[in-house]
Amino acid sequence: IVEAFGPGMVGPDGELDRPAMASLVFADPAARDRLNAIVHPRVRRRSAELVASAPAGSIIVQDVPLLVEGGMAPTFPLVVVVHADPQVRVRRLVRSRGMAEADARSRIAAQVDDDARRAAADVLLDNSRSPAELEAAVDALWTDRLVPFAENMCWRRPAHGGPPRLVEPDPGWPAHAARLAARIAFAAGSRGRGIEHIGSTAVPGLPAQDVIDLQLAVEELADADAVADSLAAAGFPRRPELLRDGPQPTDPDPRRWCTRYHASADPGRLVHLHVRELGSPGWRYALLMRDWLRADTDARDEYLALKRRAAAEFGGDADAARYAAAKEPWFDGAVPRAERWASGSGWYPAR
């Protein structure tokens, strides 16, 4: 840092003069980039050493100030954002660090906006109130979510979904899906051929179970097997017993409906991840049914009525298996209608 910025960055005690450094780099983006190029590779190397040395089953918390700016959010199984209103942040910087108000505002302006930070958050903690209130929220997060998440990750088991419960449409579902898709894309790397939000939570206005369904496309199932460990490390362990979708009458050969299936280990955000070959009948079917239900309000209402009946009948079950099975005959009968819509509308699945 001294070589790049000069001896003025060293304080009387021989250590880095952090206020002087901050005053420079938060007013000069080029200087900030130069500083980051010095610091960040060293931080990443040391971080990797600490993670590698942690005992198996540990919960590792990384405090990353520039997580969103650096595009690093998808590399973590869970992202917690601690938020306070800008005015609160300015007041605290002035009071606790003796920073000039102009410098405090300059530092905040150099960061991404609050919307981008919220979009990266699996969990948003409000730090605008008292320390005791924040500490209580952290304790609850640790006990209720992080500990069971870590146990599930260690044993490579999905979080338990519980009985079927329909909830009203959540306008946040697409944003949740986008954040999870970025995480899965990072884990799949070059073997991934695109991720789509599918299922009921991808249909605006449709009540559904609070479960995000995603479809990861691969060229062939060997690629799905090759990324299984990476997906598990990202928080999506495989369900090895599920190897095939139910064939549809329009394409009854079961060999063409092979798939791989993963689910989230995070008890706070249930996810079903379907890994299918690009262009396969199962891949196409998932996109067709989603888009048809988006377009056909009568079909959507009909499907919702079925979902409500099935949820009422099987709401006392320990899981949603019978609820899901009860809907299959409707889908079998609906396929020809969806195909007619596809033909008449010119629909074609995006690749």
mmCIF file of C-alpha atoms in Angstrom:
data_model
loop_
_atom_site.group_PDB
_atom_site.id
_atom_site.type_symbol
_atom_site.label_atom_id
_atom_site.label_comp_id
_atom_site.label_asym_id
_atom_site.label_seq_id
_atom_site.Cartn_x
_atom_site.Cartn_y
_atom_site.Cartn_z
ATOM 1 C CA ILE A 1 0.000 0.000 0.000
ATOM 2 C CA VAL A 2 2.863 2.360 0.791
ATOM 3 C CA GLU A 3 4.443 1.578 -2.583
ATOM 4 C CA ALA A 4 1.169 2.351 -4.362
ATOM 5 C CA PHE A 5 -0.022 5.352 -2.350
ATOM 6 C CA GLY A 6 3.038 6.796 -0.620
ATOM 7 C CA PRO A 7 4.251 7.145 2.998
ATOM 8 C CA GLY A 8 1.373 9.453 3.853
ATOM 9 C CA MET A 9 -0.757 6.342 4.364
ATOM 10 C CA VAL A 10 1.334 5.376 7.426
ATOM 11 C CA GLY A 11 0.416 6.776 10.808
ATOM 12 C CA PRO A 12 2.771 7.825 13.650
ATOM 13 C CA ASP A 13 2.548 4.310 15.113
ATOM 14 C CA GLY A 14 3.879 2.752 11.899
ATOM 15 C CA GLU A 15 0.517 1.157 11.072
ATOM 16 C CA LEU A 16 -1.863 1.945 8.241
ATOM 17 C CA ASP A 17 -3.590 5.304 8.686
ATOM 18 C CA ARG A 18 -7.070 3.987 7.950
ATOM 19 C CA PRO A 19 -8.907 7.357 8.043
ATOM 20 C CA ALA A 20 -6.415 8.811 5.543
ATOM 21 C CA MET A 21 -6.730 5.737 3.341
ATOM 22 C CA ALA A 22 -10.540 5.859 3.464
ATOM 23 C CA SER A 23 -10.612 9.580 2.721
ATOM 24 C CA LEU A 24 -8.581 8.950 -0.424
ATOM 25 C CA VAL A 25 -10.197 5.839 -1.873
ATOM 26 C CA PHE A 26 -13.828 6.724 -1.206
ATOM 27 C CA ALA A 27 -13.342 9.947 -3.141
ATOM 28 C CA ASP A 28 -11.428 8.332 -6.038
ATOM 29 C CA PRO A 29 -12.815 5.164 -7.680
ATOM 30 C CA ALA A 30 -9.508 4.481 -9.472
ATOM 31 C CA ALA A 31 -7.638 4.609 -6.183
ATOM 32 C CA ARG A 32 -10.226 2.333 -4.626
ATOM 33 C CA ASP A 33 -9.784 -0.193 -7.428
ATOM 34 C CA ARG A 34 -6.012 -0.063 -6.946
ATOM 35 C CA LEU A 35 -6.371 -0.697 -3.215
ATOM 36 C CA ASN A 36 -8.810 -3.564 -3.774
ATOM 37 C CA ALA A 37 -6.382 -5.168 -6.230
ATOM 38 C CA ILE A 38 -3.765 -5.193 -3.458
ATOM 39 C CA VAL A 39 -5.954 -6.333 -0.578
ATOM 40 C CA HIS A 40 -8.571 -8.679 -2.020
ATOM 41 C CA PRO A 41 -6.303 -11.464 -3.361
ATOM 42 C CA ARG A 42 -4.582 -11.685 0.021
ATOM 43 C CA VAL A 43 -7.923 -11.755 1.829
ATOM 44 C CA ARG A 44 -9.196 -14.519 -0.453
ATOM 45 C CA ARG A 45 -6.083 -16.648 0.070
ATOM 46 C CA ARG A 46 -6.254 -16.309 3.839
ATOM 47 C CA SER A 47 -9.989 -16.961 3.820
ATOM 48 C CA ALA A 48 -9.464 -20.184 1.857
ATOM 49 C CA GLU A 49 -6.843 -21.307 4.385
ATOM 50 C CA LEU A 50 -9.194 -20.709 7.322
ATOM 51 C CA VAL A 51 -12.112 -22.478 5.639
ATOM 52 C CA ALA A 52 -9.934 -25.473 4.753
ATOM 53 C CA SER A 53 -8.696 -25.778 8.333
ATOM 54 C CA ALA A 54 -12.166 -25.622 9.949
ATOM 55 C CA PRO A 55 -13.405 -28.905 11.483
ATOM 56 C CA ALA A 56 -16.037 -30.837 9.556
ATOM 57 C CA GLY A 57 -19.548 -29.655 10.338
ATOM 58 C CA SER A 58 -18.463 -26.158 11.340
ATOM 59 C CA ILE A 59 -20.626 -23.147 10.652
ATOM 60 C CA ILE A 60 -18.282 -20.697 8.952
ATOM 61 C CA VAL A 61 -19.303 -17.044 8.990
ATOM 62 C CA GLN A 62 -17.505 -14.716 6.599
ATOM 63 C CA ASP A 63 -17.939 -10.974 7.097
ATOM 64 C CA VAL A 64 -17.583 -9.544 3.575
ATOM 65 C CA PRO A 65 -18.141 -5.766 3.320
ATOM 66 C CA LEU A 66 -18.040 -5.767 -0.509
ATOM 67 C CA LEU A 67 -19.933 -9.004 -1.053
ATOM 68 C CA VAL A 68 -22.443 -7.515 -3.476
ATOM 69 C CA GLU A 69 -20.025 -5.127 -5.173
ATOM 70 C CA GLY A 70 -17.669 -8.027 -5.854
ATOM 71 C CA GLY A 71 -20.399 -10.316 -7.198
ATOM 72 C CA MET A 72 -19.573 -12.918 -4.552
ATOM 73 C CA ALA A 73 -23.052 -13.632 -3.179
ATOM 74 C CA PRO A 74 -23.664 -16.723 -5.375
ATOM 75 C CA THR A 75 -20.523 -18.378 -3.986
ATOM 76 C CA PHE A 76 -22.068 -18.827 -0.510
ATOM 77 C CA PRO A 77 -24.838 -21.243 0.567
ATOM 78 C CA LEU A 78 -26.531 -18.475 2.571
ATOM 79 C CA VAL A 79 -26.191 -14.693 2.569
ATOM 80 C CA VAL A 80 -27.193 -12.579 5.568
ATOM 81 C CA VAL A 81 -27.396 -8.825 5.053
ATOM 82 C CA VAL A 82 -27.410 -6.586 8.121
ATOM 83 C CA HIS A 83 -29.243 -3.419 7.170
ATOM 84 C CA ALA A 84 -29.687 0.023 8.676
ATOM 85 C CA ASP A 85 -31.228 3.124 7.132
ATOM 86 C CA PRO A 86 -28.670 5.510 5.568
ATOM 87 C CA GLN A 87 -29.324 8.229 8.135
ATOM 88 C CA VAL A 88 -28.631 5.757 10.941
ATOM 89 C CA ARG A 89 -25.395 4.691 9.274
ATOM 90 C CA VAL A 90 -24.211 8.280 8.877
ATOM 91 C CA ARG A 91 -25.019 9.084 12.497
ATOM 92 C CA ARG A 92 -23.129 6.027 13.752
ATOM 93 C CA LEU A 93 -20.051 6.685 11.600
ATOM 94 C CA VAL A 94 -19.868 10.257 12.846
ATOM 95 C CA ARG A 95 -20.445 9.311 16.484
ATOM 96 C CA SER A 96 -18.436 6.098 16.847
ATOM 97 C CA ARG A 97 -15.554 6.712 14.410
ATOM 98 C CA GLY A 98 -15.253 10.471 14.548
ATOM 99 C CA MET A 99 -15.778 10.642 10.779
ATOM 100 C CA ALA A 100 -16.835 13.867 9.120
ATOM 101 C CA GLU A 101 -20.417 13.660 7.867
ATOM 102 C CA ALA A 102 -19.306 14.361 4.279
ATOM 103 C CA ASP A 103 -16.832 11.474 4.445
ATOM 104 C CA ALA A 104 -19.501 9.185 5.866
ATOM 105 C CA ARG A 105 -21.894 10.028 3.048
ATOM 106 C CA SER A 106 -19.124 9.584 0.476
ATOM 107 C CA ARG A 107 -18.374 6.125 1.825
ATOM 108 C CA ILE A 108 -22.048 5.087 1.657
ATOM 109 C CA ALA A 109 -22.408 6.516 -1.856
ATOM 110 C CA ALA A 110 -19.465 4.390 -3.028
ATOM 111 C CA GLN A 111 -21.322 1.203 -2.082
ATOM 112 C CA VAL A 112 -24.117 -0.496 -4.012
ATOM 113 C CA ASP A 113 -27.600 0.759 -3.305
ATOM 114 C CA ASP A 114 -29.845 -0.838 -0.720
ATOM 115 C CA ASP A 115 -32.049 -2.545 -3.310
ATOM 116 C CA ALA A 116 -29.090 -4.486 -4.702
ATOM 117 C CA ARG A 117 -28.022 -5.487 -1.214
ATOM 118 C CA ARG A 118 -31.531 -6.680 -0.331
ATOM 119 C CA ALA A 119 -31.699 -8.674 -3.569
ATOM 120 C CA ALA A 120 -28.598 -10.615 -2.524
ATOM 121 C CA ALA A 121 -29.987 -11.443 0.933
ATOM 122 C CA ASP A 122 -31.403 -14.793 1.934
ATOM 123 C CA VAL A 123 -31.860 -13.205 5.359
ATOM 124 C CA LEU A 124 -32.225 -9.469 6.070
ATOM 125 C CA LEU A 125 -31.500 -8.396 9.642
ATOM 126 C CA ASP A 126 -32.672 -4.941 10.759
ATOM 127 C CA ASN A 127 -29.870 -3.105 12.563
ATOM 128 C CA SER A 128 -31.726 0.199 12.874
ATOM 129 C CA ARG A 129 -32.863 -0.425 16.433
ATOM 130 C CA SER A 130 -31.086 -1.453 19.633
ATOM 131 C CA PRO A 131 -28.148 -3.886 19.839
ATOM 132 C CA ALA A 132 -30.259 -6.153 22.069
ATOM 133 C CA GLU A 133 -32.939 -6.483 19.379
ATOM 134 C CA LEU A 134 -30.357 -7.330 16.732
ATOM 135 C CA GLU A 135 -28.692 -9.860 19.030
ATOM 136 C CA ALA A 136 -32.024 -11.591 19.648
ATOM 137 C CA ALA A 137 -32.616 -11.832 15.889
ATOM 138 C CA VAL A 138 -29.148 -13.305 15.375
ATOM 139 C CA ASP A 139 -29.713 -15.861 18.142
ATOM 140 C CA ALA A 140 -32.982 -16.959 16.540
ATOM 141 C CA LEU A 141 -31.353 -17.185 13.105
ATOM 142 C CA TRP A 142 -28.509 -19.273 14.496
ATOM 143 C CA THR A 143 -30.718 -21.694 16.404
ATOM 144 C CA ASP A 144 -33.667 -22.041 14.066
ATOM 145 C CA ARG A 145 -31.937 -21.937 10.700
ATOM 146 C CA LEU A 146 -28.148 -22.070 10.654
ATOM 147 C CA VAL A 147 -27.673 -25.025 13.005
ATOM 148 C CA PRO A 148 -30.181 -27.310 11.234
ATOM 149 C CA PHE A 149 -28.879 -26.095 7.861
ATOM 150 C CA ALA A 150 -25.330 -27.053 8.858
ATOM 151 C CA GLU A 151 -26.478 -30.463 10.095
ATOM 152 C CA ASN A 152 -28.309 -31.100 6.835
ATOM 153 C CA MET A 153 -25.256 -30.048 4.846
ATOM 154 C CA CYS A 154 -23.032 -32.358 6.897
ATOM 155 C CA TRP A 155 -25.329 -35.333 6.297
ATOM 156 C CA ARG A 156 -26.183 -34.271 2.745
ATOM 157 C CA ARG A 157 -29.884 -34.449 3.401
ATOM 158 C CA PRO A 158 -32.626 -32.083 2.258
ATOM 159 C CA ALA A 159 -34.631 -30.048 4.742
ATOM 160 C CA HIS A 160 -37.944 -31.643 5.616
ATOM 161 C CA GLY A 161 -40.801 -30.012 3.750
ATOM 162 C CA GLY A 162 -43.650 -31.110 5.983
ATOM 163 C CA PRO A 163 -47.336 -31.422 5.038
ATOM 164 C CA PRO A 164 -48.842 -29.548 2.088
ATOM 165 C CA ARG A 165 -49.824 -25.992 2.988
ATOM 166 C CA LEU A 166 -51.037 -23.568 0.327
ATOM 167 C CA VAL A 167 -50.198 -19.905 0.856
ATOM 168 C CA GLU A 168 -51.232 -16.812 -1.041
ATOM 169 C CA PRO A 169 -48.951 -15.712 -3.901
ATOM 170 C CA ASP A 170 -45.765 -14.062 -2.683
ATOM 171 C CA PRO A 171 -44.490 -11.277 -4.970
ATOM 172 C CA GLY A 172 -41.011 -12.090 -3.663
ATOM 173 C CA TRP A 173 -40.934 -15.595 -5.173
ATOM 174 C CA PRO A 174 -39.325 -14.530 -8.489
ATOM 175 C CA ALA A 175 -36.557 -12.662 -6.639
ATOM 176 C CA HIS A 176 -35.912 -15.681 -4.410
ATOM 177 C CA ALA A 177 -35.754 -17.864 -7.513
ATOM 178 C CA ALA A 178 -33.302 -15.511 -9.246
ATOM 179 C CA ARG A 179 -30.966 -15.461 -6.252
ATOM 180 C CA LEU A 180 -31.044 -19.257 -5.924
ATOM 181 C CA ALA A 181 -30.559 -19.686 -9.667
ATOM 182 C CA ALA A 182 -27.374 -17.604 -9.531
ATOM 183 C CA ARG A 183 -26.064 -19.833 -6.739
ATOM 184 C CA ILE A 184 -26.874 -22.992 -8.690
ATOM 185 C CA ALA A 185 -25.357 -21.596 -11.893
ATOM 186 C CA PHE A 186 -22.114 -20.887 -10.055
ATOM 187 C CA ALA A 187 -22.055 -24.415 -8.618
ATOM 188 C CA ALA A 188 -22.838 -26.046 -11.972
ATOM 189 C CA GLY A 189 -20.222 -24.019 -13.819
ATOM 190 C CA SER A 190 -19.705 -24.697 -17.513
ATOM 191 C CA ARG A 191 -21.809 -27.869 -17.387
ATOM 192 C CA GLY A 192 -24.971 -25.867 -16.760
ATOM 193 C CA ARG A 193 -27.082 -24.922 -19.766
ATOM 194 C CA GLY A 194 -29.498 -22.519 -18.140
ATOM 195 C CA ILE A 195 -31.786 -22.379 -15.117
ATOM 196 C CA GLU A 196 -35.506 -21.662 -15.141
ATOM 197 C CA HIS A 197 -38.013 -20.923 -12.399
ATOM 198 C CA ILE A 198 -40.793 -23.494 -12.888
ATOM 199 C CA GLY A 199 -43.734 -24.864 -10.914
ATOM 200 C CA SER A 200 -46.548 -23.037 -9.175
ATOM 201 C CA THR A 201 -44.445 -20.272 -7.628
ATOM 202 C CA ALA A 202 -43.442 -19.281 -11.183
ATOM 203 C CA VAL A 203 -47.081 -18.605 -12.128
ATOM 204 C CA PRO A 204 -48.109 -15.082 -11.034
ATOM 205 C CA GLY A 205 -51.227 -14.957 -8.893
ATOM 206 C CA LEU A 206 -51.354 -18.691 -8.177
ATOM 207 C CA PRO A 207 -51.509 -19.805 -4.511
ATOM 208 C CA ALA A 208 -48.943 -22.519 -3.892
ATOM 209 C CA GLN A 209 -46.801 -24.256 -1.361
ATOM 210 C CA ASP A 210 -43.949 -21.979 -0.328
ATOM 211 C CA VAL A 211 -41.434 -24.034 -2.304
ATOM 212 C CA ILE A 212 -39.308 -22.732 -5.184
ATOM 213 C CA ASP A 213 -39.019 -25.167 -8.093
ATOM 214 C CA LEU A 214 -36.030 -24.679 -10.385
ATOM 215 C CA GLN A 215 -34.890 -26.558 -13.477
ATOM 216 C CA LEU A 216 -31.191 -26.826 -14.329
ATOM 217 C CA ALA A 217 -30.506 -27.911 -17.898
ATOM 218 C CA VAL A 218 -27.447 -30.010 -18.790
ATOM 219 C CA GLU A 219 -26.303 -31.514 -22.078
ATOM 220 C CA GLU A 220 -26.489 -35.049 -20.694
ATOM 221 C CA LEU A 221 -27.119 -36.727 -17.358
ATOM 222 C CA ALA A 222 -23.419 -37.479 -16.965
ATOM 223 C CA ASP A 223 -23.006 -33.728 -16.503
ATOM 224 C CA ALA A 224 -25.688 -33.788 -13.807
ATOM 225 C CA ASP A 225 -23.781 -36.502 -11.965
ATOM 226 C CA ALA A 226 -20.526 -34.583 -12.378
ATOM 227 C CA VAL A 227 -21.912 -31.488 -10.627
ATOM 228 C CA ALA A 228 -23.792 -33.337 -7.868
ATOM 229 C CA ASP A 229 -21.073 -32.726 -5.267
ATOM 230 C CA SER A 230 -20.798 -29.033 -6.164
ATOM 231 C CA LEU A 231 -24.558 -28.623 -5.859
ATOM 232 C CA ALA A 232 -24.501 -30.353 -2.470
ATOM 233 C CA ALA A 233 -21.711 -28.035 -1.290
ATOM 234 C CA ALA A 234 -23.840 -25.070 -2.399
ATOM 235 C CA GLY A 235 -26.706 -26.287 -0.203
ATOM 236 C CA PHE A 236 -28.605 -28.573 -2.581
ATOM 237 C CA PRO A 237 -27.979 -32.249 -1.753
ATOM 238 C CA ARG A 238 -29.171 -34.901 -4.149
ATOM 239 C CA ARG A 239 -32.146 -37.199 -3.642
ATOM 240 C CA PRO A 240 -30.543 -40.341 -5.163
ATOM 241 C CA GLU A 241 -33.737 -42.387 -5.065
ATOM 242 C CA LEU A 242 -35.450 -40.084 -7.589
ATOM 243 C CA LEU A 243 -34.192 -40.911 -11.071
ATOM 244 C CA ARG A 244 -37.157 -40.489 -13.388
ATOM 245 C CA ASP A 245 -40.134 -38.244 -14.053
ATOM 246 C CA GLY A 246 -43.479 -39.836 -14.760
ATOM 247 C CA PRO A 247 -43.809 -40.283 -18.547
ATOM 248 C CA GLN A 248 -46.640 -38.428 -20.220
ATOM 249 C CA PRO A 249 -49.073 -40.147 -22.638
ATOM 250 C CA THR A 250 -47.675 -38.109 -25.528
ATOM 251 C CA ASP A 251 -44.199 -39.636 -24.980
ATOM 252 C CA PRO A 252 -44.573 -42.814 -22.891
ATOM 253 C CA ASP A 253 -41.031 -44.251 -23.161
ATOM 254 C CA PRO A 254 -39.723 -44.079 -19.547
ATOM 255 C CA ARG A 255 -36.112 -44.050 -20.738
ATOM 256 C CA ARG A 256 -36.664 -40.571 -22.147
ATOM 257 C CA TRP A 257 -37.784 -39.199 -18.792
ATOM 258 C CA CYS A 258 -34.634 -39.810 -16.742
ATOM 259 C CA THR A 259 -33.689 -36.963 -14.433
ATOM 260 C CA ARG A 260 -31.689 -36.028 -11.364
ATOM 261 C CA TYR A 261 -33.251 -34.337 -8.364
ATOM 262 C CA HIS A 262 -31.805 -32.160 -5.622
ATOM 263 C CA ALA A 263 -33.448 -30.248 -2.788
ATOM 264 C CA SER A 264 -32.399 -27.482 -0.441
ATOM 265 C CA ALA A 265 -30.734 -28.282 2.874
ATOM 266 C CA ASP A 266 -31.871 -24.873 4.172
ATOM 267 C CA PRO A 267 -34.965 -25.230 6.381
ATOM 268 C CA GLY A 268 -35.716 -21.549 5.854
ATOM 269 C CA ARG A 269 -36.096 -21.770 2.073
ATOM 270 C CA LEU A 270 -37.411 -24.995 0.576
ATOM 271 C CA VAL A 271 -36.263 -25.650 -2.978
ATOM 272 C CA HIS A 272 -36.854 -28.473 -5.448
ATOM 273 C CA LEU A 273 -34.090 -28.584 -8.067
ATOM 274 C CA HIS A 274 -34.805 -30.685 -11.156
ATOM 275 C CA VAL A 275 -31.761 -31.412 -13.334
ATOM 276 C CA ARG A 276 -32.782 -32.479 -16.835
ATOM 277 C CA GLU A 277 -31.184 -32.862 -20.225
ATOM 278 C CA LEU A 278 -31.650 -29.823 -22.436
ATOM 279 C CA GLY A 279 -34.392 -30.537 -24.950
ATOM 280 C CA SER A 280 -35.603 -33.694 -23.198
ATOM 281 C CA PRO A 281 -39.344 -34.380 -22.793
ATOM 282 C CA GLY A 282 -39.185 -33.621 -19.063
ATOM 283 C CA TRP A 283 -37.344 -30.350 -19.618
ATOM 284 C CA ARG A 284 -39.856 -29.247 -22.261
ATOM 285 C CA TYR A 285 -42.871 -30.388 -20.235
ATOM 286 C CA ALA A 286 -41.890 -28.298 -17.200
ATOM 287 C CA LEU A 287 -41.602 -25.145 -19.304
ATOM 288 C CA LEU A 288 -44.769 -25.848 -21.285
ATOM 289 C CA MET A 289 -46.981 -26.327 -18.220
ATOM 290 C CA ARG A 290 -45.592 -23.207 -16.553
ATOM 291 C CA ASP A 291 -46.151 -21.023 -19.603
ATOM 292 C CA TRP A 292 -49.575 -22.466 -20.375
ATOM 293 C CA LEU A 293 -50.783 -21.816 -16.825
ATOM 294 C CA ARG A 294 -49.417 -18.290 -17.046
ATOM 295 C CA ALA A 295 -51.393 -17.694 -20.220
ATOM 296 C CA ASP A 296 -54.682 -19.563 -19.611
ATOM 297 C CA THR A 297 -56.678 -18.204 -16.689
ATOM 298 C CA ASP A 298 -59.332 -20.936 -16.952
ATOM 299 C CA ALA A 299 -56.707 -23.664 -16.706
ATOM 300 C CA ARG A 300 -55.073 -21.840 -13.804
ATOM 301 C CA ASP A 301 -58.372 -21.600 -11.908
ATOM 302 C CA GLU A 302 -59.118 -25.256 -12.589
ATOM 303 C CA TYR A 303 -55.689 -26.274 -11.330
ATOM 304 C CA LEU A 304 -56.051 -24.131 -8.214
ATOM 305 C CA ALA A 305 -59.369 -25.786 -7.356
ATOM 306 C CA LEU A 306 -57.657 -29.169 -7.600
ATOM 307 C CA LYS A 307 -54.773 -27.983 -5.417
ATOM 308 C CA ARG A 308 -57.169 -26.750 -2.751
ATOM 309 C CA ARG A 309 -59.050 -30.071 -2.690
ATOM 310 C CA ALA A 310 -55.816 -32.057 -2.475
ATOM 311 C CA ALA A 311 -54.412 -29.827 0.278
ATOM 312 C CA ALA A 312 -57.614 -30.188 2.286
ATOM 313 C CA GLU A 313 -57.579 -33.971 1.902
ATOM 314 C CA PHE A 314 -53.901 -34.553 2.630
ATOM 315 C CA GLY A 315 -53.088 -31.586 4.887
ATOM 316 C CA GLY A 316 -52.639 -33.923 7.856
ATOM 317 C CA ASP A 317 -49.918 -35.988 6.161
ATOM 318 C CA ALA A 318 -46.323 -35.834 7.333
ATOM 319 C CA ASP A 319 -45.188 -34.870 3.835
ATOM 320 C CA ALA A 320 -46.642 -33.764 0.509
ATOM 321 C CA ALA A 321 -46.217 -37.048 -1.378
ATOM 322 C CA ARG A 322 -49.930 -37.926 -1.601
ATOM 323 C CA TYR A 323 -50.795 -34.308 -2.350
ATOM 324 C CA ALA A 324 -48.412 -34.373 -5.328
ATOM 325 C CA ALA A 325 -49.688 -37.761 -6.522
ATOM 326 C CA ALA A 326 -53.307 -36.566 -6.419
ATOM 327 C CA LYS A 327 -52.515 -33.886 -9.016
ATOM 328 C CA GLU A 328 -50.881 -36.182 -11.572
ATOM 329 C CA PRO A 329 -54.099 -37.367 -13.308
ATOM 330 C CA TRP A 330 -55.076 -33.743 -13.933
ATOM 331 C CA PHE A 331 -51.708 -33.051 -15.552
ATOM 332 C CA ASP A 332 -52.011 -36.168 -17.714
ATOM 333 C CA GLY A 333 -55.356 -34.919 -19.022
ATOM 334 C CA ALA A 334 -54.141 -31.342 -19.384
ATOM 335 C CA VAL A 335 -51.171 -32.090 -21.634
ATOM 336 C CA PRO A 336 -53.190 -32.210 -24.905
ATOM 337 C CA ARG A 337 -54.793 -28.869 -24.027
ATOM 338 C CA ALA A 338 -51.396 -27.342 -23.309
ATOM 339 C CA GLU A 339 -50.041 -28.719 -26.581
ATOM 340 C CA ARG A 340 -52.932 -27.184 -28.515
ATOM 341 C CA TRP A 341 -52.211 -23.850 -26.853
ATOM 342 C CA ALA A 342 -48.521 -24.191 -27.735
ATOM 343 C CA SER A 343 -49.341 -24.955 -31.352
ATOM 344 C CA GLY A 344 -51.852 -22.130 -31.668
ATOM 345 C CA SER A 345 -49.696 -19.515 -29.960
ATOM 346 C CA GLY A 346 -46.428 -20.438 -31.610
ATOM 347 C CA TRP A 347 -44.888 -21.243 -28.239
ATOM 348 C CA TYR A 348 -41.428 -22.746 -28.265
ATOM 349 C CA PRO A 349 -39.274 -23.408 -25.195
ATOM 350 C CA ALA A 350 -36.426 -20.947 -24.872
ATOM 351 C CA ARG A 351 -32.959 -22.504 -24.829
#
